[in-house]
C-alpha atoms as an extended CHARMM CRD file, in Angstrom:
* protein
*
       110  EXT
         1         1  PHE       CA              0.0000000000        0.0000000000        0.0000000000  PROA      1               0.0000000000
         2         2  ASP       CA              1.1960000000        3.5440000000       -0.6940000000  PROA      2               0.0000000000
         3         3  LEU       CA             -0.1220000000        6.0920000000        1.7790000000  PROA      3               0.0000000000
         4         4  GLY       CA              1.2290000000        9.4190000000        0.6140000000  PROA      4               0.0000000000
         5         5  GLY       CA              4.8950000000        8.5110000000        0.7050000000  PROA      5               0.0000000000
         6         6  LEU       CA              4.5500000000        5.8300000000        3.3770000000  PROA      6               0.0000000000
         7         7  ASN       CA              5.0060000000        2.4820000000        1.6810000000  PROA      7               0.0000000000
         8         8  ILE       CA              3.5190000000       -0.5070000000        3.5150000000  PROA      8               0.0000000000
         9         9  ASN       CA              4.1400000000       -4.0580000000        2.3650000000  PROA      9               0.0000000000
        10        10  VAL       CA              1.9010000000       -6.6830000000        3.9850000000  PROA      10              0.0000000000
        11        11  ILE       CA              2.3140000000      -10.3470000000        3.1240000000  PROA      11              0.0000000000
        12        12  VAL       CA             -1.1320000000      -11.6690000000        4.0350000000  PROA      12              0.0000000000
        13        13  PRO       CA             -0.3930000000      -15.4360000000        4.1910000000  PROA      13              0.0000000000
        14        14  ALA       CA              2.6220000000      -14.8480000000        6.4500000000  PROA      14              0.0000000000
        15        15  LEU       CA              0.5730000000      -12.5080000000        8.6570000000  PROA      15              0.0000000000
        16        16  LEU       CA             -2.2480000000      -15.0640000000        8.9600000000  PROA      16              0.0000000000
        17        17  ALA       CA              0.2380000000      -17.8230000000        9.7970000000  PROA      17              0.0000000000
        18        18  LYS       CA              1.8680000000      -15.7230000000       12.5180000000  PROA      18              0.0000000000
        19        19  LEU       CA             -1.5070000000      -14.7330000000       13.9730000000  PROA      19              0.0000000000
        20        20  SER       CA             -2.6550000000      -18.3580000000       13.9400000000  PROA      20              0.0000000000
        21        21  ILE       CA              0.4640000000      -19.5240000000       15.7550000000  PROA      21              0.0000000000
        22        22  THR       CA              0.6130000000      -16.7140000000       18.3050000000  PROA      22              0.0000000000
        23        23  ILE       CA             -3.1020000000      -16.1280000000       19.0170000000  PROA      23              0.0000000000
        24        24  LEU       CA             -5.4240000000      -18.7850000000       17.6070000000  PROA      24              0.0000000000
        25        25  ALA       CA             -3.5160000000      -21.9300000000       18.6080000000  PROA      25              0.0000000000
        26        26  PRO       CA             -2.8920000000      -20.8830000000       22.2540000000  PROA      26              0.0000000000
        27        27  SER       CA             -6.5260000000      -19.7890000000       22.5620000000  PROA      27              0.0000000000
        28        28  ILE       CA             -7.8190000000      -23.1290000000       21.2860000000  PROA      28              0.0000000000
        29        29  ILE       CA             -5.4220000000      -25.1080000000       23.4820000000  PROA      29              0.0000000000
        30        30  GLY       CA             -6.3610000000      -23.0020000000       26.5200000000  PROA      30              0.0000000000
        31        31  LYS       CA            -10.0710000000      -23.4140000000       25.8630000000  PROA      31              0.0000000000
        32        32  LEU       CA             -9.7270000000      -27.1840000000       25.4550000000  PROA      32              0.0000000000
        33        33  LEU       CA             -7.7210000000      -27.4240000000       28.6780000000  PROA      33              0.0000000000
        34        34  LEU       CA            -10.2570000000      -25.2910000000       30.5080000000  PROA      34              0.0000000000
        35        35  GLU       CA            -13.1920000000      -27.4070000000       29.3280000000  PROA      35              0.0000000000
        36        36  PHE       CA            -11.7320000000      -30.9060000000       29.6560000000  PROA      36              0.0000000000
        37        37  TYR       CA             -8.9150000000      -30.7950000000       32.2470000000  PROA      37              0.0000000000
        38        38  LEU       CA            -10.1210000000      -30.3980000000       35.8250000000  PROA      38              0.0000000000
        39        39  PRO       CA             -6.8350000000      -29.0310000000       37.3140000000  PROA      39              0.0000000000
        40        40  ALA       CA             -6.8660000000      -26.2620000000       34.6810000000  PROA      40              0.0000000000
        41        41  GLN       CA            -10.4350000000      -25.3840000000       35.6580000000  PROA      41              0.0000000000
        42        42  ARG       CA             -9.4810000000      -25.1690000000       39.3300000000  PROA      42              0.0000000000
        43        43  PHE       CA             -6.4070000000      -23.0820000000       38.5510000000  PROA      43              0.0000000000
        44        44  ALA       CA             -8.3990000000      -20.6630000000       36.3810000000  PROA      44              0.0000000000
        45        45  THR       CA            -11.0930000000      -20.3360000000       39.0420000000  PROA      45              0.0000000000
        46        46  THR       CA             -8.6240000000      -19.8210000000       41.8810000000  PROA      46              0.0000000000
        47        47  TYR       CA             -6.4120000000      -17.3150000000       40.0720000000  PROA      47              0.0000000000
        48        48  ARG       CA             -9.0210000000      -15.5880000000       37.8860000000  PROA      48              0.0000000000
        49        49  THR       CA             -8.0990000000      -12.0610000000       39.0000000000  PROA      49              0.0000000000
        50        50  HSD       CA             -4.3620000000      -12.6990000000       38.6910000000  PROA      50              0.0000000000
        51        51  LEU       CA             -4.7720000000      -14.1690000000       35.2010000000  PROA      51              0.0000000000
        52        52  SER       CA             -6.8800000000      -11.1970000000       34.1240000000  PROA      52              0.0000000000
        53        53  MET       CA             -4.2680000000       -8.7410000000       35.3960000000  PROA      53              0.0000000000
        54        54  PHE       CA             -1.5160000000      -10.7330000000       33.6620000000  PROA      54              0.0000000000
        55        55  SER       CA             -3.4570000000      -10.6410000000       30.3910000000  PROA      55              0.0000000000
        56        56  THR       CA             -3.9850000000       -6.8770000000       30.6630000000  PROA      56              0.0000000000
        57        57  ALA       CA             -0.2870000000       -6.3440000000       31.3930000000  PROA      57              0.0000000000
        58        58  ASN       CA              0.6330000000       -8.4030000000       28.3190000000  PROA      58              0.0000000000
        59        59  LEU       CA             -1.5850000000       -6.2050000000       26.1450000000  PROA      59              0.0000000000
        60        60  ALA       CA              0.1090000000       -3.1160000000       27.5750000000  PROA      60              0.0000000000
        61        61  PHE       CA              3.5160000000       -4.6290000000       26.7940000000  PROA      61              0.0000000000
        62        62  ILE       CA              2.4720000000       -5.2640000000       23.1920000000  PROA      62              0.0000000000
        63        63  ILE       CA              1.5270000000       -1.5990000000       22.8190000000  PROA      63              0.0000000000
        64        64  TRP       CA              4.7910000000       -0.5750000000       24.4870000000  PROA      64              0.0000000000
        65        65  GLN       CA              6.8220000000       -2.7480000000       22.1040000000  PROA      65              0.0000000000
        66        66  THR       CA              4.9870000000       -1.3240000000       19.1060000000  PROA      66              0.0000000000
        67        67  LEU       CA              5.6400000000        2.2440000000       20.2180000000  PROA      67              0.0000000000
        68        68  SER       CA              9.2700000000        1.4360000000       21.0020000000  PROA      68              0.0000000000
        69        69  GLY       CA              9.6880000000       -0.0200000000       17.5210000000  PROA      69              0.0000000000
        70        70  ALA       CA              8.2650000000        3.1760000000       16.0070000000  PROA      70              0.0000000000
        71        71  ARG       CA             10.4180000000        5.4630000000       18.1980000000  PROA      71              0.0000000000
        72        72  ASP       CA             12.2200000000        7.1380000000       15.3090000000  PROA      72              0.0000000000
        73        73  LEU       CA              8.9810000000        7.7670000000       13.4500000000  PROA      73              0.0000000000
        74        74  LEU       CA              7.3660000000        9.1960000000       16.5920000000  PROA      74              0.0000000000
        75        75  PHE       CA             10.2270000000       11.6650000000       17.0890000000  PROA      75              0.0000000000
        76        76  GLN       CA              9.9350000000       12.7960000000       13.4550000000  PROA      76              0.0000000000
        77        77  THR       CA              6.2020000000       13.4900000000       13.8030000000  PROA      77              0.0000000000
        78        78  GLU       CA              5.1100000000       17.0560000000       14.4930000000  PROA      78              0.0000000000
        79        79  GLY       CA              3.6550000000       17.8140000000       17.9290000000  PROA      79              0.0000000000
        80        80  SER       CA              0.3810000000       19.0470000000       16.4840000000  PROA      80              0.0000000000
        81        81  MET       CA             -0.0450000000       15.7600000000       14.6010000000  PROA      81              0.0000000000
        82        82  MET       CA              0.5420000000       13.8030000000       17.8180000000  PROA      82              0.0000000000
        83        83  VAL       CA             -2.0660000000       15.8960000000       19.6420000000  PROA      83              0.0000000000
        84        84  ALA       CA             -4.4990000000       15.3090000000       16.7690000000  PROA      84              0.0000000000
        85        85  ILE       CA             -3.8870000000       11.5500000000       16.9020000000  PROA      85              0.0000000000
        86        86  ILE       CA             -4.4140000000       11.4370000000       20.6650000000  PROA      86              0.0000000000
        87        87  PHE       CA             -7.5880000000       13.5290000000       20.3700000000  PROA      87              0.0000000000
        88        88  LEU       CA             -9.0170000000       11.4280000000       17.5300000000  PROA      88              0.0000000000
        89        89  SER       CA             -8.2600000000        8.0990000000       19.1890000000  PROA      89              0.0000000000
        90        90  SER       CA             -9.8150000000        9.3400000000       22.4470000000  PROA      90              0.0000000000
        91        91  SER       CA            -12.8440000000       10.5880000000       20.5220000000  PROA      91              0.0000000000
        92        92  MET       CA            -13.1860000000        7.2020000000       18.8350000000  PROA      92              0.0000000000
        93        93  PHE       CA            -13.1030000000        5.4850000000       22.2460000000  PROA      93              0.0000000000
        94        94  VAL       CA            -15.8160000000        7.8010000000       23.6000000000  PROA      94              0.0000000000
        95        95  PHE       CA            -17.9070000000        7.2540000000       20.4620000000  PROA      95              0.0000000000
        96        96  TYR       CA            -17.7110000000        3.4510000000       20.8600000000  PROA      96              0.0000000000
        97        97  LEU       CA            -18.5390000000        3.7820000000       24.5450000000  PROA      97              0.0000000000
        98        98  ILE       CA            -21.6600000000        5.8330000000       23.7340000000  PROA      98              0.0000000000
        99        99  VAL       CA            -22.7390000000        3.4180000000       20.9940000000  PROA      99              0.0000000000
       100       100  ASN       CA            -22.2880000000        0.4160000000       23.3120000000  PROA      100             0.0000000000
       101       101  TRP       CA            -24.2710000000        2.1630000000       26.0440000000  PROA      101             0.0000000000
       102       102  ALA       CA            -27.0510000000        3.0260000000       23.5740000000  PROA      102             0.0000000000
       103       103  VAL       CA            -27.2600000000       -0.5170000000       22.2190000000  PROA      103             0.0000000000
       104       104  LEU       CA            -27.3660000000       -2.0300000000       25.6950000000  PROA      104             0.0000000000
       105       105  THR       CA            -29.8990000000        0.5060000000       26.9420000000  PROA      105             0.0000000000
       106       106  LEU       CA            -32.2210000000        0.5560000000       23.9530000000  PROA      106             0.0000000000
       107       107  CYS       CA            -32.0070000000       -3.0130000000       22.6990000000  PROA      107             0.0000000000
       108       108  PHE       CA            -31.5680000000       -4.9960000000       25.8800000000  PROA      108             0.0000000000
       109       109  ASN       CA            -33.2760000000       -2.7080000000       28.4080000000  PROA      109             0.0000000000
       110       110  MET       CA            -30.2940000000       -2.8160000000       30.7770000000  PROA      110             0.0000000000
């Protein structure tokens, strides 16, 4: 893809293979263990909060690694563009929050 001077090359089969190995396979294995292996069920029940916090921390680390990898690009970006990006991403979050609230309130009477 060419985005105004920014050239992006995505190899779709390689991307799908990496996503399958890193996300899909562990999710399927974890789900099977949780459903059919009693010690895994007990562990997940006992440490539910800890596992949730660990998962959230891993997501934060992924974002941190992505930003660290784009460090040079971030320092080349103008301050006003960074403020615009932060504002737009925050606005998008608020928009999705409002839409979710509306759907839950209007459609499901919650």
